[in-house]
């Protein structure tokens, strides 16, 4: 499975961005798609997750109500709509995939990762 993120950039506090993650290859083996983020010098943290089938979603408390994860099965693409951005949202954002619905908040449980896309507060 290959994952390619896009959509990152500079944004002022309070602004919005939409990240995309295009999946290719053996995507039928993917069960959950997740977004994680990693700030400099910090660990990689769960942001949001979605099941390819059925669309069940999960969110970190820090982004609940501001971020929305969605998927387009026909395009094999997952999105992360980020609204009301805060300076603390600055990080490299990664999408990832795993083959089961367990431990979806643990990055070491994911099988494939994209290269990441940078989101930076420009305030």
Tab-separated table of C-alpha atoms in Angstrom:
chain	number	residue	atom	x	y	z
A	1	UNK	CA	0.000	0.000	0.000
A	2	UNK	CA	1.280	3.436	-0.938
A	3	UNK	CA	-0.031	6.549	0.772
A	4	UNK	CA	0.507	10.099	-0.457
A	5	UNK	CA	-0.570	13.079	1.616
A	6	UNK	CA	-1.180	16.567	0.289
A	7	UNK	CA	-2.803	19.812	1.314
A	8	UNK	CA	-0.518	21.052	4.039
A	9	UNK	CA	0.754	24.605	4.239
A	10	UNK	CA	0.830	27.848	6.179
A	11	UNK	CA	-2.354	28.938	7.860
A	12	UNK	CA	-3.253	31.593	10.408
A	13	UNK	CA	-4.866	30.695	13.687
A	14	UNK	CA	-8.575	30.285	13.145
A	15	UNK	CA	-8.125	29.270	9.540
A	16	UNK	CA	-8.855	26.016	7.741
A	17	UNK	CA	-7.017	23.433	5.683
A	18	UNK	CA	-8.048	20.170	4.085
A	19	UNK	CA	-5.523	17.372	3.929
A	20	UNK	CA	-5.848	14.511	1.477
A	21	UNK	CA	-4.373	11.024	1.547
A	22	UNK	CA	-4.479	9.012	-1.667
A	23	UNK	CA	-4.011	5.263	-1.283
A	24	UNK	CA	-2.844	2.877	-3.980
A	25	UNK	CA	-1.638	-0.688	-4.234
A	26	UNK	CA	-3.170	-3.427	-2.059
A	27	UNK	CA	-5.814	-1.117	-0.615
A	28	UNK	CA	-8.274	-3.982	-0.119
A	29	UNK	CA	-6.130	-4.985	2.841
A	30	UNK	CA	-6.758	-1.666	4.570
A	31	UNK	CA	-9.468	-1.623	7.217
A	32	UNK	CA	-8.845	1.622	9.084
A	33	UNK	CA	-7.241	4.815	7.842
A	34	UNK	CA	-5.716	7.083	10.430
A	35	UNK	CA	-4.263	10.553	10.634
A	36	UNK	CA	-1.444	11.233	13.054
A	37	UNK	CA	0.679	14.290	13.702
A	38	UNK	CA	4.131	14.887	15.043
A	39	UNK	CA	5.490	18.189	16.287
A	40	UNK	CA	9.269	18.771	16.519
A	41	UNK	CA	10.771	16.870	19.394
A	42	UNK	CA	7.497	15.206	20.299
A	43	UNK	CA	5.970	11.794	19.788
A	44	UNK	CA	3.602	10.945	16.983
A	45	UNK	CA	0.011	11.342	18.164
A	46	UNK	CA	-3.320	10.064	16.939
A	47	UNK	CA	-5.579	12.709	15.394
A	48	UNK	CA	-8.458	10.870	13.718
A	49	UNK	CA	-9.389	7.525	12.199
A	50	UNK	CA	-12.054	6.121	9.889
A	51	UNK	CA	-13.150	2.689	8.747
A	52	UNK	CA	-13.155	2.225	4.991
A	53	UNK	CA	-16.384	0.271	5.295
A	54	UNK	CA	-19.209	1.869	7.211
A	55	UNK	CA	-17.398	5.099	7.926
A	56	UNK	CA	-17.092	4.774	11.701
A	57	UNK	CA	-14.842	7.571	12.960
A	58	UNK	CA	-12.658	8.297	15.958
A	59	UNK	CA	-11.081	11.577	17.078
A	60	UNK	CA	-8.530	12.775	19.569
A	61	UNK	CA	-10.104	14.990	22.222
A	62	UNK	CA	-7.837	17.842	21.162
A	63	UNK	CA	-9.420	18.047	17.705
A	64	UNK	CA	-12.970	16.900	18.345
A	65	UNK	CA	-15.442	19.427	16.993
A	66	UNK	CA	-12.797	21.140	14.848
A	67	UNK	CA	-11.506	18.376	12.564
A	68	UNK	CA	-13.524	16.030	10.377
A	69	UNK	CA	-12.240	12.865	8.755
A	70	UNK	CA	-13.997	11.481	5.699
A	71	UNK	CA	-13.322	9.080	2.862
A	72	UNK	CA	-14.121	8.641	-0.803
A	73	UNK	CA	-14.008	4.916	-1.464
A	74	UNK	CA	-14.205	5.357	-5.236
A	75	UNK	CA	-11.079	7.517	-5.170
A	76	UNK	CA	-9.307	5.545	-2.429
A	77	UNK	CA	-8.792	8.866	-0.692
A	78	UNK	CA	-9.195	9.974	2.903
A	79	UNK	CA	-9.554	13.618	3.901
A	80	UNK	CA	-8.962	15.580	7.066
A	81	UNK	CA	-10.869	18.851	7.170
A	82	UNK	CA	-9.251	21.071	9.785
A	83	UNK	CA	-11.144	24.138	10.981
A	84	UNK	CA	-10.469	26.671	13.716
A	85	UNK	CA	-6.794	25.848	13.593
A	86	UNK	CA	-4.674	26.672	16.603
A	87	UNK	CA	-0.927	27.246	16.913
A	88	UNK	CA	-0.637	23.920	18.704
A	89	UNK	CA	-1.931	22.144	15.590
A	90	UNK	CA	1.403	22.893	13.915
A	91	UNK	CA	2.994	19.555	13.031
A	92	UNK	CA	3.775	17.137	10.261
A	93	UNK	CA	0.593	15.215	9.510
A	94	UNK	CA	0.809	11.586	8.423
A	95	UNK	CA	-1.818	9.237	7.111
A	96	UNK	CA	-1.579	5.549	7.799
A	97	UNK	CA	-3.487	2.332	7.421
A	98	UNK	CA	-4.022	-0.872	9.360
A	99	UNK	CA	-5.819	-4.134	8.752
A	100	UNK	CA	-8.048	-4.329	11.824
A	101	UNK	CA	-10.090	-2.011	14.057
A	102	UNK	CA	-8.090	-2.584	17.239
A	103	UNK	CA	-5.740	-0.138	18.993
A	104	UNK	CA	-6.554	2.495	16.416
A	105	UNK	CA	-4.907	5.242	18.492
A	106	UNK	CA	-1.529	3.482	18.685
A	107	UNK	CA	0.862	4.442	15.876
A	108	UNK	CA	2.919	1.273	16.255
A	109	UNK	CA	-0.165	-0.758	15.295
A	110	UNK	CA	-0.323	0.706	11.804
A	111	UNK	CA	1.165	-1.049	8.809
A	112	UNK	CA	1.772	1.627	6.189
A	113	UNK	CA	2.585	5.323	6.347
A	114	UNK	CA	2.730	8.260	4.004
A	115	UNK	CA	5.617	10.712	3.839
A	116	UNK	CA	3.783	13.410	5.763
A	117	UNK	CA	2.647	16.936	4.999
A	118	UNK	CA	3.581	20.005	7.041
A	119	UNK	CA	0.957	22.218	8.653
A	120	UNK	CA	2.337	25.426	10.134
A	121	UNK	CA	0.730	28.284	12.010
A	122	UNK	CA	1.708	31.525	10.332
A	123	UNK	CA	0.402	33.857	13.029
